[in-house]
mmCIF file of C-alpha atoms in Angstrom:
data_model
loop_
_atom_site.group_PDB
_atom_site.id
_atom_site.type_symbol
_atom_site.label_atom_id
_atom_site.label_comp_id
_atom_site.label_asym_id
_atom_site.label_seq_id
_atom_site.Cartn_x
_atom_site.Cartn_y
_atom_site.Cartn_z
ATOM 1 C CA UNK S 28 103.269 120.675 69.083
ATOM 2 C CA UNK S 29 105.061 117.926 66.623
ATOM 3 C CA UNK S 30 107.007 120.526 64.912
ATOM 4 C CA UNK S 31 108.584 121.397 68.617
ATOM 5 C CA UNK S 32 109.078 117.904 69.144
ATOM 6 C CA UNK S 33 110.648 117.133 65.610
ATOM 7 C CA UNK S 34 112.972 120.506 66.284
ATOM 8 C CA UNK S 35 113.845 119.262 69.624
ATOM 9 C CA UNK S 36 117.763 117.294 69.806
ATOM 10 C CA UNK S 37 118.039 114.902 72.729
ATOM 11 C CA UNK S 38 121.334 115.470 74.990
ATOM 12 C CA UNK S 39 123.850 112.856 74.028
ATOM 13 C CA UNK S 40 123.483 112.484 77.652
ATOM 14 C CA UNK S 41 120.229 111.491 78.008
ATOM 15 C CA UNK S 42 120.004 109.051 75.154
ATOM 16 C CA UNK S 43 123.344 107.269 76.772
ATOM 17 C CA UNK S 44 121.214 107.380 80.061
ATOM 18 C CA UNK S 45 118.828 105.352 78.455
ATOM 19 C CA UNK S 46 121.036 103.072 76.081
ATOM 20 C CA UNK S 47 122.500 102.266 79.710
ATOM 21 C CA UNK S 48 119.120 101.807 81.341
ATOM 22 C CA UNK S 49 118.450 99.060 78.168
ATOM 23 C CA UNK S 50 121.081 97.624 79.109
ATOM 24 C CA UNK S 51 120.693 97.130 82.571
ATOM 25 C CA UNK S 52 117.163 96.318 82.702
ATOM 26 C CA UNK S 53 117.838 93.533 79.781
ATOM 27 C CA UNK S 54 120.473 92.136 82.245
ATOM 28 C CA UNK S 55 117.578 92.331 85.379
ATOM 29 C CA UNK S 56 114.423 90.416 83.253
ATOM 30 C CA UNK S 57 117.229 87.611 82.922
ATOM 31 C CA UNK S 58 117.832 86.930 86.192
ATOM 32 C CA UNK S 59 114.344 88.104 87.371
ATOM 33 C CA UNK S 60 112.884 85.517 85.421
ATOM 34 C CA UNK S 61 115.764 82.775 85.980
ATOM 35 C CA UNK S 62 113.700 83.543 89.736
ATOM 36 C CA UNK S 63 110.629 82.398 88.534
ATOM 37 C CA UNK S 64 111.728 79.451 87.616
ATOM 38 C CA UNK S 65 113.546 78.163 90.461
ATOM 39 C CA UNK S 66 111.178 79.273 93.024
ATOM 40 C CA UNK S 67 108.692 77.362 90.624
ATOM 41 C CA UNK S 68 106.163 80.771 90.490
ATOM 42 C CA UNK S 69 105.885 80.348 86.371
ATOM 43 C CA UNK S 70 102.064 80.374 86.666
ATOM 44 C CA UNK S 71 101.735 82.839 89.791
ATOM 45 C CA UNK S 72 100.075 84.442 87.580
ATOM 46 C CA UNK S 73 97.623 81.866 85.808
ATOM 47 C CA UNK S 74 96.645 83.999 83.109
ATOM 48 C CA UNK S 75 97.799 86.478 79.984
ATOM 49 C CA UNK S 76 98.169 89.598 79.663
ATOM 50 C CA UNK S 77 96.066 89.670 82.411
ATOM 51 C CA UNK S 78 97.305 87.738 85.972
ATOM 52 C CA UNK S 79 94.578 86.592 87.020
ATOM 53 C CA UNK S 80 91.592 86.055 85.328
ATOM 54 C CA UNK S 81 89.672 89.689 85.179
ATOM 55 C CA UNK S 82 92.655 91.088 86.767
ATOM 56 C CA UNK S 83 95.865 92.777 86.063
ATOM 57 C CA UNK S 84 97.313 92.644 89.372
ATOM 58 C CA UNK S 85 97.394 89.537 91.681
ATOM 59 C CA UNK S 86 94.531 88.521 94.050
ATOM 60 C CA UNK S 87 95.744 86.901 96.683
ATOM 61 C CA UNK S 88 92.072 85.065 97.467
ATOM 62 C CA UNK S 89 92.084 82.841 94.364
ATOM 63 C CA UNK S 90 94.141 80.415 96.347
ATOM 64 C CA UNK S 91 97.609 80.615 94.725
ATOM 65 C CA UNK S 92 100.826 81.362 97.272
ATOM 66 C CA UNK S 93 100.876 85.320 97.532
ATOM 67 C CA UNK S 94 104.854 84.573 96.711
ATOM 68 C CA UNK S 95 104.881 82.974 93.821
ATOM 69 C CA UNK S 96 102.072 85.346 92.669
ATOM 70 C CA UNK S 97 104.738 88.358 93.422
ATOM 71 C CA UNK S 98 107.684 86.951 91.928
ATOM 72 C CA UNK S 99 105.876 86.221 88.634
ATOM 73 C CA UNK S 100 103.866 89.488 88.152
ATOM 74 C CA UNK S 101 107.380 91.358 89.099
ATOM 75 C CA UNK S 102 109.030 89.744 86.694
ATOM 76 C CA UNK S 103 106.208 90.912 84.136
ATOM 77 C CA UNK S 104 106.354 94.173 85.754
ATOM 78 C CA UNK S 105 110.132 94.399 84.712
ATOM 79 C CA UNK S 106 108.959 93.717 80.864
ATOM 80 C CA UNK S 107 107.234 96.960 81.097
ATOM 81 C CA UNK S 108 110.760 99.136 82.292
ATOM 82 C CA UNK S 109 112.804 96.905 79.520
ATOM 83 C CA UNK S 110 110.327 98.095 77.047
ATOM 84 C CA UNK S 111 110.544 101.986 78.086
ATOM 85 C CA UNK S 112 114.116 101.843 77.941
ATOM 86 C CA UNK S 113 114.557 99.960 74.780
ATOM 87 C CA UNK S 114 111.323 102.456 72.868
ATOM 88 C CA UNK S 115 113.043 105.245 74.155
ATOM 89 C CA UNK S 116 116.101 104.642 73.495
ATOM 90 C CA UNK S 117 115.015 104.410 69.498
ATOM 91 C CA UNK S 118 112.951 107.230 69.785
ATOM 92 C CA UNK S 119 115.760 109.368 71.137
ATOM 93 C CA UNK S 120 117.865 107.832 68.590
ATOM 94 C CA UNK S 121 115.532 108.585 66.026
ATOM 95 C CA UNK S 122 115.545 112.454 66.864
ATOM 96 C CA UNK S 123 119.022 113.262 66.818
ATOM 97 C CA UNK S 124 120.537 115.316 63.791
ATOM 98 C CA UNK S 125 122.267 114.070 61.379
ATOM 99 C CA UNK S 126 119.759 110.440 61.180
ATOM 100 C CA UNK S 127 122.163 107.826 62.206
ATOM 101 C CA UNK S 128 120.879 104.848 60.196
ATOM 102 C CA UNK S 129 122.626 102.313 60.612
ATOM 103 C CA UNK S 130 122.605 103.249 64.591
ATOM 104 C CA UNK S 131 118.537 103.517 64.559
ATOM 105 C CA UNK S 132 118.364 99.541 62.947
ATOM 106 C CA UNK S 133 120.250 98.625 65.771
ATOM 107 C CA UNK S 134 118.493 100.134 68.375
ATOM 108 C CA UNK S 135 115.163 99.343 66.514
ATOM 109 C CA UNK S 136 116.023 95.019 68.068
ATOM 110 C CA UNK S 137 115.145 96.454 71.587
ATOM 111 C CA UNK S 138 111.602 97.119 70.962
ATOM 112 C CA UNK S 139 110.930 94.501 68.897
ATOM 113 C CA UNK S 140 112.291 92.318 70.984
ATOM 114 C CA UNK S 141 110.455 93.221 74.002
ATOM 115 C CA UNK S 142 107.078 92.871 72.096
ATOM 116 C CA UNK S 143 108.200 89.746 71.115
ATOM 117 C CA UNK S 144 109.099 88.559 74.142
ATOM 118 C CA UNK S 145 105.690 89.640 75.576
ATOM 119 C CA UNK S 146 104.073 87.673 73.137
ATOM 120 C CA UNK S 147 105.759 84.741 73.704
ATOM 121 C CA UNK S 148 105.279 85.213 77.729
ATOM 122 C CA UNK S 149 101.515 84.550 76.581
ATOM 123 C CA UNK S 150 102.248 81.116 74.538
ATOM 124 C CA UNK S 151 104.475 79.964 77.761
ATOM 125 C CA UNK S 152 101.350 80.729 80.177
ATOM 126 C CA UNK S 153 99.348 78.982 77.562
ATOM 127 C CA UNK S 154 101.137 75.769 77.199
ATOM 128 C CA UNK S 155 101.807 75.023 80.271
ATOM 129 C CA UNK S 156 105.500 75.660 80.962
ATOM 130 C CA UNK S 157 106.722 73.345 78.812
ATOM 131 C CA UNK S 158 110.377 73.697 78.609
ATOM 132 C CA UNK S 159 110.548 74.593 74.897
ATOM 133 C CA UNK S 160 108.650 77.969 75.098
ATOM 134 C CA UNK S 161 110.372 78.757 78.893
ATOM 135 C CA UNK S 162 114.327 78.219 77.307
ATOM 136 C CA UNK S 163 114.389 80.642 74.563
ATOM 137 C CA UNK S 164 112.777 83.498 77.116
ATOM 138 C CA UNK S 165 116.172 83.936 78.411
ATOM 139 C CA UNK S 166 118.090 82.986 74.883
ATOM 140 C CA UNK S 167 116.318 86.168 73.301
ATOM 141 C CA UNK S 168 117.241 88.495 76.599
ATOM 142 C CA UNK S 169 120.598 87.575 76.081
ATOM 143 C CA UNK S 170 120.733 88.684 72.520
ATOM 144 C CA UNK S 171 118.435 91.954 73.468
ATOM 145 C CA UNK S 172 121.488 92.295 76.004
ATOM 146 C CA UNK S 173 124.280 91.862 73.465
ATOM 147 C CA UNK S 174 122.099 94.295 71.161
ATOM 148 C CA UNK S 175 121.798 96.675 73.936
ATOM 149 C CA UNK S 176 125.565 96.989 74.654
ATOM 150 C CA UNK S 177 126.427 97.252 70.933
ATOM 151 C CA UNK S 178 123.932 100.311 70.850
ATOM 152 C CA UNK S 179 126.025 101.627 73.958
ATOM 153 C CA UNK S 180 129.297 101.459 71.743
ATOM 154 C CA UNK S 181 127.776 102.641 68.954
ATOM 155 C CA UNK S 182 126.812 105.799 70.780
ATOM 156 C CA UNK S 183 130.384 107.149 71.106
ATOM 157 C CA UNK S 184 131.390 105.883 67.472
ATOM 158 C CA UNK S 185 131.094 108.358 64.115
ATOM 159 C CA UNK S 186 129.126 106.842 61.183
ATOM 160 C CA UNK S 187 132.227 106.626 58.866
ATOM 161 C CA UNK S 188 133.710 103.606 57.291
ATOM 162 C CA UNK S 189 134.523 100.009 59.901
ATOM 163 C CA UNK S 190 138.637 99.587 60.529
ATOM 164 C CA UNK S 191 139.991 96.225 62.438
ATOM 165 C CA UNK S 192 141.580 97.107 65.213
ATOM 166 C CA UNK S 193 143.574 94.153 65.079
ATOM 167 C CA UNK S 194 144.616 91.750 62.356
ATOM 168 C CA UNK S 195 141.692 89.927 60.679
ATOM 169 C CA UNK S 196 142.422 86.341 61.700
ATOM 170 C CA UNK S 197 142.039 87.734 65.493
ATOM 171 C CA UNK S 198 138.697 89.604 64.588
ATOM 172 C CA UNK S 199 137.378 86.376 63.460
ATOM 173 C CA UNK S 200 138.810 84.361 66.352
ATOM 174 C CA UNK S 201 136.980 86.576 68.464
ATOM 175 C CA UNK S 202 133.608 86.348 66.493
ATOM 176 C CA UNK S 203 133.692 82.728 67.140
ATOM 177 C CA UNK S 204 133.797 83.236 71.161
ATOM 178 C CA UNK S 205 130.849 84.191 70.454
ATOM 179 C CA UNK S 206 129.285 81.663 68.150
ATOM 180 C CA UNK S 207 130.561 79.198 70.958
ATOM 181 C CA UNK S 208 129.495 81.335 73.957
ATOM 182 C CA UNK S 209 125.672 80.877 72.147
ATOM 183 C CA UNK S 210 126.005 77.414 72.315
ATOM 184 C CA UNK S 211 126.948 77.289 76.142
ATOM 185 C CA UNK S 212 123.793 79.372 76.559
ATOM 186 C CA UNK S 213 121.878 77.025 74.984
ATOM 187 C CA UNK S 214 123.052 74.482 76.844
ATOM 188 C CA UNK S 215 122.381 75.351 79.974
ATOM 189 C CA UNK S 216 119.497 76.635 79.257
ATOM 190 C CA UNK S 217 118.632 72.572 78.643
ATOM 191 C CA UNK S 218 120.189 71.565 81.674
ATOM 192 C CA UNK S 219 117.634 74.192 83.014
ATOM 193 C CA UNK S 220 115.112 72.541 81.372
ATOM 194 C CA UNK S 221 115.904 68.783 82.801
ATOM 195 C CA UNK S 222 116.577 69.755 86.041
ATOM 196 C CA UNK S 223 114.788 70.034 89.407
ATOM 197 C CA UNK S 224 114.409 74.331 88.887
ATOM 198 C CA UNK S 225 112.951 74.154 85.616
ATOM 199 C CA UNK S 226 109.829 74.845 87.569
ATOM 200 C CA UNK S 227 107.525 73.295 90.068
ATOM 201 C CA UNK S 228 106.587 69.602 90.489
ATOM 202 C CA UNK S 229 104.117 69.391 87.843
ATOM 203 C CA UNK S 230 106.073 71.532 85.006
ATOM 204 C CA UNK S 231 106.988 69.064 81.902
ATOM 205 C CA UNK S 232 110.747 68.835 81.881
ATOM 206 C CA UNK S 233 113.398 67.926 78.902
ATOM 207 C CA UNK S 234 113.715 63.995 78.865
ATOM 208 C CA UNK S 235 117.228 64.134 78.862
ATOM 209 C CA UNK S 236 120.176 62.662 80.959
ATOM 210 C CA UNK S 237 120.478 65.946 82.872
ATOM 211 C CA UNK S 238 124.428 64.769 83.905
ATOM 212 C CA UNK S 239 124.853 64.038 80.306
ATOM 213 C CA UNK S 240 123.818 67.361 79.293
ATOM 214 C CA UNK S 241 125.623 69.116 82.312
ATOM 215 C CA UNK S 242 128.852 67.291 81.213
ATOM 216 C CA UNK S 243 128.080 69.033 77.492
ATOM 217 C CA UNK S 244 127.483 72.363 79.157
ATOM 218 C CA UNK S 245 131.073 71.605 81.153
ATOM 219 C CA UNK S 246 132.849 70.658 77.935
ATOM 220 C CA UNK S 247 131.223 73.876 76.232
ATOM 221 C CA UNK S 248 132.671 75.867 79.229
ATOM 222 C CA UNK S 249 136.177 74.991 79.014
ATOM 223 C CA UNK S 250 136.076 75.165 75.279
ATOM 224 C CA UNK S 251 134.905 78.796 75.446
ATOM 225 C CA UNK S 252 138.086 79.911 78.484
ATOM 226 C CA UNK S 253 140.518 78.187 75.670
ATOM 227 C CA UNK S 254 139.126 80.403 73.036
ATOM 228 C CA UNK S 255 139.264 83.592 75.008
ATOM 229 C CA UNK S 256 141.935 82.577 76.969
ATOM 230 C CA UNK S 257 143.965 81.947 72.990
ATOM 231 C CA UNK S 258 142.222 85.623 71.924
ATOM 232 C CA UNK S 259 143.562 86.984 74.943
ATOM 233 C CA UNK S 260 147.282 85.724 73.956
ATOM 234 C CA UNK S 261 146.580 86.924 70.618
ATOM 235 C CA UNK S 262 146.128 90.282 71.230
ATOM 236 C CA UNK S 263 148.830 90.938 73.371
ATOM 237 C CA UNK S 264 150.729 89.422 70.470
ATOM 238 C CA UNK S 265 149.777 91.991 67.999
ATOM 239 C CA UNK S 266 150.151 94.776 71.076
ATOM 240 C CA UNK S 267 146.106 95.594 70.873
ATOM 241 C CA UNK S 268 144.577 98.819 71.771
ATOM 242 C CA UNK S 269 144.637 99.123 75.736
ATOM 243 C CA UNK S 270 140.598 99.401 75.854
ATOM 244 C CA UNK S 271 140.216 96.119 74.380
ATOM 245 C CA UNK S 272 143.065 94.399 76.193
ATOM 246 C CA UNK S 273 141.115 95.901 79.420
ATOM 247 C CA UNK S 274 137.999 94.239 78.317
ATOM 248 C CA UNK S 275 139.557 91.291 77.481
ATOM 249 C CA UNK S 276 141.051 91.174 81.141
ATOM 250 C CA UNK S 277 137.407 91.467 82.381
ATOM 251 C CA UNK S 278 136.095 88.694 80.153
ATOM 252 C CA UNK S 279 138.468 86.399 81.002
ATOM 253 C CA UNK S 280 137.864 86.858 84.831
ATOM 254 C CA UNK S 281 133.888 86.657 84.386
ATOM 255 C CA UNK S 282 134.687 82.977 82.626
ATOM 256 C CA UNK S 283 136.456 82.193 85.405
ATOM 257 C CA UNK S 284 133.943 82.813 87.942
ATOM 258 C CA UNK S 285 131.483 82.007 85.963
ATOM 259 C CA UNK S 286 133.213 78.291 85.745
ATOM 260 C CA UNK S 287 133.831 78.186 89.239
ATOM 261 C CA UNK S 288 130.010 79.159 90.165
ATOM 262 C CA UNK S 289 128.836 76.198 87.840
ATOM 263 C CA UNK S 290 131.523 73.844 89.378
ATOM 264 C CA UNK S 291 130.129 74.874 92.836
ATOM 265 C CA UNK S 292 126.910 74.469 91.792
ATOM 266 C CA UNK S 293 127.057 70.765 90.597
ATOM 267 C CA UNK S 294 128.843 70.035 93.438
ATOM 268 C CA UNK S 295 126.086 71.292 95.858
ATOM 269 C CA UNK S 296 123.112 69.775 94.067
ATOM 270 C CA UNK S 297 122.424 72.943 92.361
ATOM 271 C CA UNK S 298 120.877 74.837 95.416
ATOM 272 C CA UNK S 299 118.506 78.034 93.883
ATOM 273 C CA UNK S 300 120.475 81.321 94.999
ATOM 274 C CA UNK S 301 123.879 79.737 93.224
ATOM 275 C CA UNK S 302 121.321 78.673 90.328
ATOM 276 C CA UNK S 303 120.542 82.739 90.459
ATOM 277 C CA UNK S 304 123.954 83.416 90.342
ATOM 278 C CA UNK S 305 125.092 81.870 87.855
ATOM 279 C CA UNK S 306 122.209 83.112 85.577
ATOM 280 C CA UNK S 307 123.625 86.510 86.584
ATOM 281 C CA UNK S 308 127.528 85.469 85.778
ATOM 282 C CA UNK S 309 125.440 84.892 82.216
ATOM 283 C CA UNK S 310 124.390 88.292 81.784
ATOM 284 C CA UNK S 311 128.228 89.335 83.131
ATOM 285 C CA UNK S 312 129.444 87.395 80.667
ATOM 286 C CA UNK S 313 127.175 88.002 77.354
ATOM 287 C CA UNK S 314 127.673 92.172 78.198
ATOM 288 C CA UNK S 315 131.405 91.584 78.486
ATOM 289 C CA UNK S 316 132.120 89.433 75.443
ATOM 290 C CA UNK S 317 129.816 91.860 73.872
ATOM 291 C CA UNK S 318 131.698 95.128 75.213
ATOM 292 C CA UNK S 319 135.061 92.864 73.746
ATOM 293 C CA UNK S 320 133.656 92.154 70.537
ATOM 294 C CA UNK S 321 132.654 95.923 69.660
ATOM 295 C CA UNK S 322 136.232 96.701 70.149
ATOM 296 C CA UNK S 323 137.999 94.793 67.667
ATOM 297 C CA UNK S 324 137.059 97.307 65.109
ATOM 298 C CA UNK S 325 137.043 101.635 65.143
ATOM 299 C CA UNK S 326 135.643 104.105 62.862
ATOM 300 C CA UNK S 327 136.770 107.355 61.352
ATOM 301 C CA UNK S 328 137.137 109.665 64.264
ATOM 302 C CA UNK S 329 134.342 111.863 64.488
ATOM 303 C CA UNK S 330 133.832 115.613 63.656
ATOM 304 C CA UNK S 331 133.011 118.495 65.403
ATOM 305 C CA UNK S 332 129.156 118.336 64.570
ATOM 306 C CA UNK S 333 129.230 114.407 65.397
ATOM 307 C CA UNK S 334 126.062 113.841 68.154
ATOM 308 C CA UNK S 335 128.488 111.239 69.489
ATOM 309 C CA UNK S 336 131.188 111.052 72.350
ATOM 310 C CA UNK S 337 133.545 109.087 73.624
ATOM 311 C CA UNK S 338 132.123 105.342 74.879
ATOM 312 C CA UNK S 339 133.822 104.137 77.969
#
């Protein structure tokens, strides 16, 4: 029975199947658990692994609102489909002919990263919420995301030797988008974590000025449409491959609404379905600056007996 499995070559289509499912489902836990937080259900489930004590599932009879008792073992329920997707997206990986590497090390983050984030799920339950264990749950599904997408690209890429796609200085420029769009992450995630949806009443928040740290997340935002908005100028300078104008295009309209949803947001008193939203214009933007950044450079093109194809 192993020797038919170790014979056996995955479609190209059904590992891209799953590379895509990794990357949706990455996208989902983000704003699945940017839910549990707002709707303040972070210990529906009071327990871990378990959800309630001596129980998997919810019980509705221990006293806890049936609501928040769904949204948070949903949200847990989602680990489980990010997990298949990212596992068997390696292990598909790992069976096709020739071994791709270099491609298997990248897709090897996914699974790891859903164990650790499991793990971690446990020392949030266990300490209470507090707002340095709950911020860097949706910090590492951003990077699984970015991970995820990269695998995507790398499907439909040979194995042969990296080539810019446009001058250096420009590959660089674009590198530090995303050194900046990390820190505009992280900053919201601490305006998350002083404001009134980084949980319910009792959850410990960040004992910051919450404008002050909105007005860094602002200043972080505009910074980050200058640099792509300057990246954007620069490739049509150098007359860039069409794909990664295209993408560019994309990224620079998900900043925009992603800067007008904030704006909104602020200006409303942060209500909790334009709090969901813009956790989702997050995810948008991470998988497009991601999808931007994998096309400043090609590889050799491939050969006949390549397992790859073409990435959109």
């Amino acid at each position: 029975m192993a020797s038919v499995i170790t014979r056996w070559r995955p479609p190209i289509r059904l590992v891209r199947a799953f590379a895509w499912s990794a990357v949706i489902t990455n996208g989902l836990i983000a704003v699945t658990g940017a839910t549990v937080r707002v709707t303040g259900s972070g210990l529906g489930c009071a327990t871990w692994p378990q959800c309630q004590p001596g129980s998997l599932v919810p019980e509705y009879r221990t006293g806890l609102a049936a609501i928040h008792q769904a949204i948070e073992f949903g949200n847990r329920t989602i680990t489980g489909l990010v997990l298949v997707a990212s596992l068997g997206t390696f292990v598909l990986i790992a069976l096709l002919r020739p071994v791709r590497r270099q491609l298997l090390l990248l897709a090897g983050i996914g699974p790891l990263g859903v164990l650790f984030q499991a793990v971690w799920g446990g020392i949030v339950v266990y300490t209470g919420l507090k707002w340095w264990t709950v911020a860097p749950h949706l910090l590492v599904s951003l990077v699984l995301l970015f991970a995820a997408v990269a695998v995507l690209v790398r499907l439909g890429e040979s194995d042969g030797p990296v080539r810019l796609a446009v001058p250096r200085p420009l590959a660089v420029l674009c590198w530090a988008t995303v050194v900046e769009l990390t820190l505009l992450c992280v900053a919201g995630t601490l305006v998350t974590a002083a404001g009134p949806h980084a949980g319910d009443v009792k959850t410990p928040r960040l004992g910051l000025p919450v404008v002050d740290l909105a007005q860094l997340h602002a200043d972080l935002m505009f910074l980050y449409l200058g640099l792509v908005a300057a990246l954007g100028v620069g490739f049509l300078a150098v007359r860039a491959p069409r794909r990664l104008l295209v993408r560019t295009c994309v990224l620079v309209a998900v900043t925009l609404a992603q800067g007008a949803i904030g704006l909104v947001q602020y200006a409303l008193g942060v209500p909790e379905l334009l709090v969901l939203l813009h956790v989702l214009g997050a995810v948008c933007l991470v998988a497009a600056a991601a999808w931007v950044a994998m096309a400043t450079r090609t590889r050799t093109p491939q050969d006949a007996t390549s397992p790859a194809v073409t990435s959109g």
